[in-house]
XYZ file of C-alpha atoms in Angstrom:
600
model
C 6.511 -15.935 9.078
C 3.087 -16.001 10.809
C 4.275 -18.605 13.292
C 7.288 -16.387 14.176
C 4.932 -13.402 14.714
C 2.771 -15.546 17.037
C 5.822 -16.692 19.003
C 7.191 -13.129 19.235
C 3.941 -11.646 20.457
C 2.946 -14.353 22.927
C 6.089 -15.907 24.300
C 7.513 -12.665 25.850
C 6.162 -9.412 27.182
C 6.944 -6.456 24.997
C 9.219 -3.768 26.263
C 6.379 -1.187 26.035
C 4.132 -3.350 28.157
C 6.873 -3.788 30.756
C 7.304 -0.001 30.858
C 3.628 0.490 31.890
C 4.031 -2.092 34.708
C 5.461 -1.894 38.202
C 8.942 -3.214 39.294
C 9.894 -6.810 38.361
C 10.346 -7.491 42.123
C 6.536 -7.188 42.503
C 6.010 -10.627 40.843
C 4.339 -13.092 43.175
C 3.872 -10.440 45.890
C 0.296 -10.238 47.201
C 1.007 -7.107 49.280
C -1.337 -4.226 48.134
C 0.098 -1.410 45.995
C 0.331 2.056 47.590
C -1.753 4.996 46.542
C 1.442 6.622 45.332
C 1.910 3.702 42.905
C -1.533 4.170 41.247
C -1.558 5.663 37.757
C -3.493 5.757 34.531
C -1.736 2.711 33.056
C -2.631 0.673 36.144
C -6.314 1.842 35.879
C -6.386 0.806 32.220
C -4.902 -2.581 33.158
C -7.434 -3.102 35.916
C -10.351 -2.284 33.508
C -8.942 -4.702 30.945
C -8.846 -7.589 33.358
C -11.780 -6.873 35.726
C -13.952 -5.928 32.782
C -13.705 -5.527 28.978
C -11.441 -2.514 28.723
C -12.558 1.076 28.742
C -12.842 4.284 26.726
C -10.301 7.082 27.556
C -12.969 8.757 29.748
C -13.623 5.535 31.780
C -9.996 5.024 32.303
C -9.430 8.679 33.403
C -12.324 8.378 35.902
C -10.855 5.232 37.506
C -7.351 6.729 37.514
C -8.603 9.684 39.669
C -9.606 7.245 42.430
C -7.417 5.598 44.981
C -6.531 1.976 44.139
C -8.744 0.700 46.900
C -11.700 2.833 45.730
C -11.221 1.747 42.156
C -11.128 -1.930 43.109
C -14.148 -1.533 45.373
C -16.100 0.053 42.562
C -15.384 -2.935 40.332
C -15.561 -5.793 42.867
C -18.168 -4.449 45.346
C -20.026 -2.386 42.777
C -19.763 0.671 45.008
C -21.645 3.533 43.305
C -22.405 1.347 40.291
C -26.158 1.035 39.878
C -27.206 -1.494 37.169
C -30.953 -1.289 37.655
C -31.389 0.438 34.299
C -30.078 -2.567 32.371
C -33.050 -4.145 30.566
C -33.975 -7.764 31.341
C -33.959 -10.348 28.519
C -36.856 -9.654 26.036
C -38.284 -13.123 25.525
C -39.946 -14.007 22.247
C -42.545 -16.254 23.982
C -41.651 -19.322 21.961
C -41.975 -22.024 24.613
C -45.237 -24.010 24.465
C -46.172 -25.752 27.785
C -46.875 -29.043 25.996
C -43.207 -29.332 25.112
C -42.312 -30.571 28.589
C -40.800 -33.021 29.192
C -39.064 -32.739 25.838
C -38.151 -36.143 24.368
C -34.515 -36.960 23.599
C -34.987 -37.793 19.896
C -37.426 -37.726 16.944
C -38.009 -41.587 17.251
C -38.884 -41.049 20.952
C -41.407 -38.369 20.185
C -43.110 -40.353 17.381
C -43.276 -43.481 19.549
C -44.833 -41.414 22.314
C -47.414 -40.067 19.857
C -48.242 -43.529 18.643
C -48.707 -44.899 22.184
C -50.606 -41.967 23.767
C -52.335 -40.347 20.759
C -50.517 -37.089 21.365
C -47.004 -35.682 22.149
C -45.552 -32.205 22.765
C -49.109 -30.942 23.353
C -50.137 -31.922 19.789
C -52.849 -34.569 19.168
C -52.342 -37.174 16.432
C -54.700 -36.699 13.496
C -57.502 -39.322 13.649
C -57.081 -40.145 10.014
C -55.666 -38.820 6.698
C -52.183 -38.381 5.275
C -49.168 -38.237 7.620
C -51.121 -38.391 10.877
C -48.012 -37.752 13.029
C -46.663 -34.852 10.938
C -47.825 -32.027 13.236
C -46.062 -33.679 16.122
C -42.823 -34.030 14.104
C -43.092 -30.436 13.014
C -43.426 -29.320 16.631
C -40.347 -31.323 17.600
C -38.159 -29.679 15.036
C -39.754 -26.340 15.752
C -38.499 -26.384 19.349
C -35.036 -27.531 18.349
C -34.629 -24.564 16.033
C -36.525 -22.057 18.266
C -34.327 -22.853 21.247
C -31.146 -22.282 19.214
C -32.455 -18.991 17.829
C -33.550 -17.702 21.169
C -30.245 -18.797 22.820
C -28.482 -16.659 20.184
C -30.682 -13.723 21.213
C -29.709 -14.365 24.898
C -26.044 -14.208 23.716
C -26.676 -10.757 22.189
C -28.451 -9.622 25.343
C -25.508 -10.732 27.442
C -22.911 -9.199 25.112
C -24.703 -5.859 25.372
C -24.561 -6.114 29.187
C -20.813 -6.800 28.900
C -20.517 -3.646 26.768
C -22.752 -1.297 28.806
C -22.998 -2.514 32.379
C -21.589 -0.185 35.097
C -20.628 -3.429 36.795
C -18.357 -5.038 34.126
C -16.883 -7.531 36.625
C -20.355 -8.926 37.167
C -20.451 -9.959 33.481
C -16.764 -10.977 33.463
C -17.275 -13.320 36.399
C -20.408 -14.684 34.723
C -18.207 -15.441 31.711
C -15.697 -17.153 33.895
C -18.337 -19.290 35.562
C -19.938 -20.068 32.203
C -16.591 -21.713 31.161
C -16.152 -23.345 34.610
C -19.641 -24.794 35.100
C -19.926 -25.448 31.329
C -23.152 -26.615 29.739
C -24.236 -26.068 26.105
C -27.430 -25.610 24.122
C -26.765 -28.585 21.888
C -27.290 -30.863 24.933
C -29.662 -28.842 27.085
C -31.864 -27.760 24.140
C -33.801 -25.197 26.177
C -32.738 -21.485 26.217
C -34.742 -20.908 29.410
C -32.545 -23.250 31.411
C -29.360 -21.612 30.051
C -30.772 -18.140 30.756
C -31.519 -19.139 34.319
C -28.033 -20.417 34.761
C -26.520 -17.226 33.328
C -28.626 -15.042 35.639
C -27.409 -17.172 38.503
C -23.819 -16.528 37.519
C -24.502 -12.743 37.223
C -26.291 -12.599 40.613
C -23.902 -14.817 42.692
C -20.678 -14.659 40.706
C -18.731 -12.755 43.365
C -20.561 -14.294 46.349
C -20.222 -17.636 48.134
C -18.680 -20.347 45.965
C -20.294 -22.963 48.132
C -23.746 -21.523 47.525
C -23.045 -21.091 43.833
C -21.945 -24.706 43.484
C -25.156 -25.935 45.140
C -27.312 -23.728 42.986
C -25.634 -24.869 39.835
C -25.877 -28.560 40.866
C -29.623 -28.046 41.386
C -30.134 -26.006 38.269
C -32.010 -27.572 35.371
C -29.263 -26.636 32.930
C -26.585 -28.696 34.710
C -29.020 -31.469 35.637
C -29.960 -31.789 31.911
C -26.401 -31.472 30.701
C -25.005 -34.160 32.947
C -27.808 -36.662 32.661
C -29.477 -36.349 36.130
C -32.560 -38.112 34.830
C -30.749 -41.473 34.573
C -28.983 -41.152 38.004
C -31.297 -43.317 40.127
C -31.088 -45.640 43.107
C -29.598 -48.969 42.088
C -28.231 -47.624 38.789
C -26.333 -44.440 39.609
C -24.868 -42.354 36.801
C -21.434 -41.025 37.678
C -21.226 -38.106 35.204
C -21.974 -35.270 37.628
C -20.222 -36.828 40.565
C -17.053 -37.151 38.539
C -17.156 -33.634 37.006
C -17.960 -31.884 40.235
C -14.738 -33.192 41.693
C -12.541 -33.214 38.631
C -13.513 -29.978 37.032
C -15.639 -27.906 39.380
C -14.021 -28.082 42.811
C -10.888 -30.131 43.550
C -9.103 -31.148 40.404
C -7.716 -34.484 39.222
C -5.886 -36.691 41.805
C -7.671 -35.554 44.944
C -10.315 -38.288 45.149
C -10.667 -41.967 44.378
C -13.011 -43.926 42.050
C -14.831 -45.129 45.189
C -15.454 -41.508 46.131
C -17.012 -40.963 42.725
C -19.301 -43.917 43.122
C -20.362 -42.957 46.640
C -20.943 -39.314 45.544
C -23.062 -40.541 42.598
C -25.291 -42.404 45.041
C -25.749 -39.212 47.058
C -26.967 -37.332 43.995
C -29.479 -40.011 42.931
C -33.011 -38.751 42.568
C -31.988 -35.141 41.756
C -33.928 -34.045 38.786
C -36.059 -31.246 37.396
C -39.604 -30.687 36.219
C -39.612 -28.010 33.531
C -37.601 -25.244 35.266
C -37.988 -26.509 38.897
C -35.532 -28.592 40.845
C -37.014 -31.751 42.402
C -35.841 -34.647 44.477
C -37.571 -37.912 43.527
C -37.383 -39.671 46.913
C -38.215 -43.054 45.481
C -35.169 -42.749 43.197
C -32.772 -41.471 45.921
C -30.311 -43.792 47.593
C -30.708 -42.918 51.236
C -28.196 -45.571 52.389
C -24.979 -45.013 54.219
C -22.024 -43.734 52.108
C -18.371 -43.214 52.773
C -16.975 -40.184 50.950
C -13.550 -38.576 51.343
C -13.102 -40.363 54.629
C -16.465 -39.401 56.128
C -19.480 -41.778 56.533
C -23.129 -40.923 56.684
C -26.429 -41.005 54.869
C -25.327 -38.172 52.594
C -27.309 -36.408 49.929
C -25.883 -34.102 47.217
C -25.652 -30.975 49.454
C -23.736 -32.973 52.061
C -21.324 -34.114 49.347
C -20.659 -30.461 48.267
C -20.155 -29.387 51.910
C -17.596 -32.143 52.507
C -15.830 -31.060 49.291
C -15.640 -27.484 50.618
C -13.849 -28.739 53.758
C -10.969 -30.049 51.691
C -7.989 -27.582 51.643
C -7.283 -28.489 48.038
C -10.755 -27.105 46.990
C -9.896 -23.512 47.908
C -6.463 -23.865 46.268
C -7.969 -25.169 43.045
C -10.674 -22.614 42.684
C -8.471 -19.629 43.642
C -5.807 -20.854 41.198
C -8.297 -21.127 38.381
C -9.618 -17.631 39.102
C -6.041 -16.257 39.241
C -5.161 -17.841 35.839
C -8.293 -16.307 34.368
C -7.643 -12.785 35.577
C -3.844 -12.542 35.924
C -1.636 -15.080 34.055
C -1.108 -18.752 33.412
C 2.120 -18.952 35.374
C 1.109 -19.580 38.996
C 3.767 -20.882 41.446
C 2.487 -23.496 43.978
C 3.450 -21.197 46.962
C 1.366 -18.345 45.535
C -1.599 -20.635 44.858
C -1.553 -21.742 48.515
C -1.549 -18.168 49.670
C -4.609 -17.459 47.420
C -6.344 -20.583 48.706
C -5.822 -19.451 52.251
C -7.504 -16.101 51.385
C -10.507 -17.954 50.061
C -10.749 -20.300 53.023
C -10.347 -17.447 55.566
C -13.207 -15.662 53.878
C -15.469 -18.740 53.933
C -15.333 -19.133 50.127
C -16.576 -15.639 49.399
C -15.174 -14.701 46.008
C -15.141 -10.938 46.354
C -12.346 -10.744 48.974
C -10.145 -13.043 46.843
C -10.679 -10.737 43.813
C -9.860 -7.661 46.010
C -6.616 -9.293 47.085
C -5.687 -10.103 43.490
C -6.594 -6.726 41.955
C -4.830 -4.717 44.663
C -1.703 -6.858 44.755
C 1.688 -5.809 43.493
C 1.785 -9.053 41.531
C -1.240 -8.004 39.444
C 0.648 -4.858 38.238
C 4.093 -6.588 37.812
C 5.708 -6.895 34.326
C 4.872 -10.698 34.503
C 1.173 -9.866 34.587
C 0.671 -6.686 32.518
C -0.059 -7.257 28.811
C 0.593 -10.973 28.931
C -2.924 -12.401 28.723
C -4.464 -13.491 25.406
C -7.999 -12.214 25.134
C -10.691 -14.774 24.530
C -12.831 -14.259 21.382
C -15.803 -12.858 23.395
C -13.504 -10.477 25.311
C -11.778 -9.416 22.115
C -15.086 -8.590 20.375
C -16.628 -6.738 23.366
C -13.462 -4.805 24.206
C -13.153 -3.746 20.536
C -16.669 -2.358 20.551
C -16.132 -0.674 23.852
C -12.974 1.072 22.694
C -14.811 2.215 19.576
C -17.297 3.902 21.948
C -20.280 1.830 20.761
C -23.385 1.489 22.934
C -24.854 -1.634 21.237
C -23.331 -4.827 19.902
C -23.562 -4.605 16.056
C -25.759 -7.129 14.204
C -23.389 -7.041 11.232
C -21.145 -8.993 11.553
C -23.200 -11.489 13.575
C -21.728 -11.636 17.126
C -22.343 -15.355 17.504
C -20.880 -16.202 14.074
C -17.673 -14.211 14.594
C -16.975 -15.419 18.120
C -17.791 -18.925 16.978
C -15.332 -18.708 14.140
C -12.712 -17.572 16.607
C -13.422 -20.563 18.885
C -15.794 -19.287 21.640
C -19.535 -19.089 20.902
C -21.526 -18.368 24.026
C -23.612 -21.295 25.325
C -21.622 -23.644 23.076
C -18.564 -24.709 25.062
C -17.037 -27.799 23.375
C -17.084 -30.031 26.439
C -17.989 -29.978 30.129
C -14.446 -28.677 30.730
C -15.322 -25.472 28.911
C -12.771 -23.717 26.761
C -9.065 -24.365 27.213
C -8.096 -20.681 26.937
C -4.593 -19.209 26.949
C -2.481 -19.908 23.849
C -5.213 -22.300 22.497
C -6.998 -19.094 21.397
C -4.201 -18.373 18.961
C -3.090 -20.366 15.896
C -1.956 -18.985 12.553
C -5.437 -19.670 11.197
C -7.254 -18.077 14.243
C -4.951 -15.049 14.011
C -6.111 -14.510 10.515
C -9.677 -14.940 11.614
C -9.122 -12.229 14.213
C -7.947 -9.893 11.497
C -11.024 -10.853 9.454
C -13.178 -9.837 12.413
C -11.546 -6.396 12.445
C -12.164 -6.099 8.710
C -15.815 -7.125 9.003
C -16.423 -4.534 11.726
C -14.737 -1.659 9.875
C -15.840 -2.674 6.393
C -19.205 -4.483 6.788
C -20.204 -7.145 4.292
C -22.903 -5.672 2.018
C -24.053 -9.159 1.072
C -24.671 -10.167 4.718
C -27.488 -12.605 5.306
C -28.797 -12.774 8.912
C -28.363 -16.332 10.180
C -31.545 -16.072 12.317
C -33.652 -15.272 9.311
C -31.977 -17.406 6.665
C -30.937 -21.051 6.574
C -28.051 -21.102 4.133
C -27.479 -24.366 2.273
C -28.263 -27.871 3.391
C -31.405 -29.942 3.482
C -33.804 -27.394 4.928
C -33.080 -24.839 2.298
C -33.335 -27.428 -0.450
C -36.687 -28.671 0.725
C -38.008 -25.097 1.086
C -36.964 -24.264 -2.435
C -38.725 -27.278 -3.904
C -41.880 -26.572 -1.921
C -41.872 -23.022 -3.367
C -41.529 -24.540 -6.782
C -44.780 -26.339 -6.284
C -43.470 -29.854 -5.547
C -45.448 -32.080 -3.171
C -43.892 -33.091 0.071
C -42.659 -36.552 -1.104
C -40.986 -35.090 -4.165
C -39.547 -32.067 -2.309
C -37.915 -34.233 0.368
C -36.239 -36.766 -1.911
C -32.513 -36.759 -1.782
C -31.424 -38.036 -5.180
C -28.024 -39.501 -5.760
C -25.837 -38.949 -8.787
C -27.766 -41.525 -10.852
C -31.099 -39.756 -10.110
C -32.276 -42.443 -7.698
C -33.333 -41.750 -4.184
C -30.584 -42.600 -1.654
C -31.250 -45.985 0.070
C -30.978 -44.299 3.524
C -33.651 -41.877 2.610
C -35.970 -44.539 1.295
C -35.579 -46.323 4.632
C -36.347 -43.093 6.477
C -39.529 -42.510 4.518
C -40.998 -46.016 4.858
C -43.222 -44.792 7.699
C -45.606 -42.622 5.811
C -47.287 -41.262 8.946
C -44.725 -38.468 8.912
C -41.861 -37.079 6.858
C -38.711 -36.178 8.835
C -37.140 -33.913 6.269
C -40.376 -31.908 5.831
C -40.661 -31.684 9.627
C -37.147 -30.189 9.780
C -38.091 -27.608 7.104
C -41.494 -26.736 8.657
C -40.093 -26.563 12.158
C -37.450 -24.129 11.097
C -40.066 -22.083 9.320
C -42.211 -21.963 12.399
C -39.284 -20.918 14.553
C -38.314 -18.034 12.356
C -41.930 -16.888 12.395
C -42.065 -16.779 16.190
C -38.473 -15.849 17.395
C -37.891 -12.068 17.397
C -35.278 -10.850 14.961
C -31.888 -9.664 16.105
C -31.350 -5.981 15.043
C -28.899 -5.861 12.158
C -27.234 -2.455 12.407
C -23.528 -2.079 11.577
C -20.944 -0.516 13.891
C -21.615 3.142 14.109
C -18.042 4.252 14.507
C -16.631 7.597 13.265
C -12.869 7.594 13.463
C -12.563 11.098 11.833
C -14.595 12.581 14.654
C -12.717 10.532 17.230
C -9.300 11.933 16.315
C -10.567 15.411 15.668
C -12.140 15.558 19.095
C -8.717 14.374 20.492
C -7.026 17.395 18.873
C -4.858 15.266 16.497
C -2.858 17.375 14.060
C -0.802 14.955 11.970
C -0.496 11.286 10.978
C 2.046 10.479 13.647
C -0.316 11.730 16.318
C -3.222 9.919 14.680
C -1.418 6.570 14.754
C -0.189 7.167 18.300
C -3.768 7.995 19.429
C -5.321 4.937 17.829
C -2.580 2.684 19.223
C -3.001 4.153 22.758
C -6.812 3.849 22.653
C -7.062 0.320 21.188
C -3.930 -1.495 22.263
C -2.674 -2.377 25.759
C 0.561 -3.749 24.320
C 1.643 -1.372 21.603
C 3.722 -2.496 18.614
C 7.397 -1.807 18.319
C 8.950 1.331 16.815
C 9.437 -0.164 13.338
C 5.735 -1.287 13.179
C 4.659 2.125 14.360
C 6.671 3.915 11.706
C 5.232 1.681 9.002
C 1.717 2.444 10.165
C 2.461 6.227 9.939
C 4.012 5.799 6.495
C 0.969 3.813 5.399
C -1.415 6.544 6.633
C 0.735 9.240 4.910
C 0.402 7.376 1.603
C -3.348 6.786 1.909
C -4.031 10.482 2.911
C -1.566 11.949 0.428
C -0.398 14.210 3.281
C 0.805 14.059 6.866
C -1.435 16.870 7.911
C -4.862 15.798 9.276
C -6.456 19.164 8.625
C -5.783 18.886 4.875
C -7.433 15.428 4.746
C -10.372 16.147 7.000
C -13.034 15.591 4.308
C -11.847 12.181 3.127
C -9.814 10.626 5.965
C -12.435 8.158 7.309
C -11.540 5.341 4.920
C -7.732 5.636 5.415
C -8.247 5.774 9.185
C -10.283 2.583 9.042
C -7.566 0.941 6.991
C -4.845 1.825 9.487
C -7.046 0.745 12.415
C -7.632 -2.559 10.613
C -3.828 -2.988 10.465
C -3.515 -2.129 14.142
C -6.235 -4.623 15.105
C -4.479 -7.209 12.995
C -1.259 -6.990 14.978
C -0.383 -9.945 17.195
C -0.029 -7.531 20.138
C -3.644 -6.497 19.749
C -4.663 -9.923 21.041
C -3.075 -9.225 24.487
C -4.574 -7.477 27.421
């Protein structure tokens, strides 16, 4: 049954969605719509795609503009001052001695033995577990970076919710999936924050300049192993990905092109947060790349890539699929690529062409896009009229359960998107998200203050019980004996790895600022009262119109009304005014659990 619902919702456009779109003949037509075509449904559609949806007031304000003025406000930020948005409030958890951060615990202890210190921590001259403070510091930073990255996610999500420039954040989300790098590999929230701020600042500007800045950014240099890309032993990771994923797509270059490009990027590295070129590690020899020969460096390689017609086609096509629909005919992709080339790779003119086009408002495009988990969560909160992202449920946990946790893309290819966001299991998780927002878990434990289960918690509990470190860190098997692997790990008595993991986590929680843990402050009773709703049919219609871009069919709508009638014991809103909040939340949960709710 659930599979049939998925197929019904996502394989075709509903009749209701088609009714709010333009003529079918507009499909694949990049000609701009006329002012006379503009209406409230089109304004709502534009806000959904170029942002994260809107409240009724925000939609009405956009609908009063001309289409060109509305698009200019979103793309060019005309009249949209974002200077009041607060910068990220850092916890101050990075210690200067942490740089350069070793790749593993064995690497850091070996360094400490050889040099007498590591991570800014000196080795104890004598006594028990001489290297323990160094090991503690290693695990401290691993945990602190994760916790601070989660705070960056909250800061970003609040910008998505509140920014008067929603497209700035929507484009940053696009580039985050395009130039993907994750915290698990980078292990430094500062590098990821700098990359995000780059996406926000340059997301609608020059793609060429953005590509160079990303390639020289410590986040990407770390993620794709720039440190081992040196003269005479070039590493092809970045050279391959910049062509395959970031600019041209598969099939438009050779393996020789990859090798030659890798040589050009040799010596590119970073020191802390600063890009550097180590000249002694750079291969300055002659290279032949995509038919051109010269003593190229990395910037030269990127400039040659930008001269390839396929690059503009590839990037414009990916942007189109992100904002419009997955179905993109080759002829339309070439037209979009021409727009990007003619504007010297400036992204804003391409977006204006797309958002003003008849194609964007055609039945093929309206209500046909599956929202990503981050988009779903932020749009839900925006339509509820919230001003902050709730701390309960945890934003990172819920989006992660739905398949898209910020700063944790699964691979360098980012997230697949489209129908990969929806499976029967993920559709149930989306309904669970709605439940957790409307009916918060009173047993919630904040993940940034509590380490649930696992080794760290077990060690912490034993320490609290008064055990010494050796006893507290034993992992006993079913027969009561210490596991052989743990005996091997503890042979070096200069430190205890499991205690270091516990103590490092403890130190991180002490220093990283807590995420506020308020619940969603939503009042549906006031919402429908302010809207002048008189009966349950009007209440259901109002909630559907406010929260869904693709409304359910007549039968589903009637069942929602009947459900609300039963829960209220009346069809008159006035008679149920003192107790209707719970029933309204129940019916909104049902609305948000509909397959159509996943579409924008």
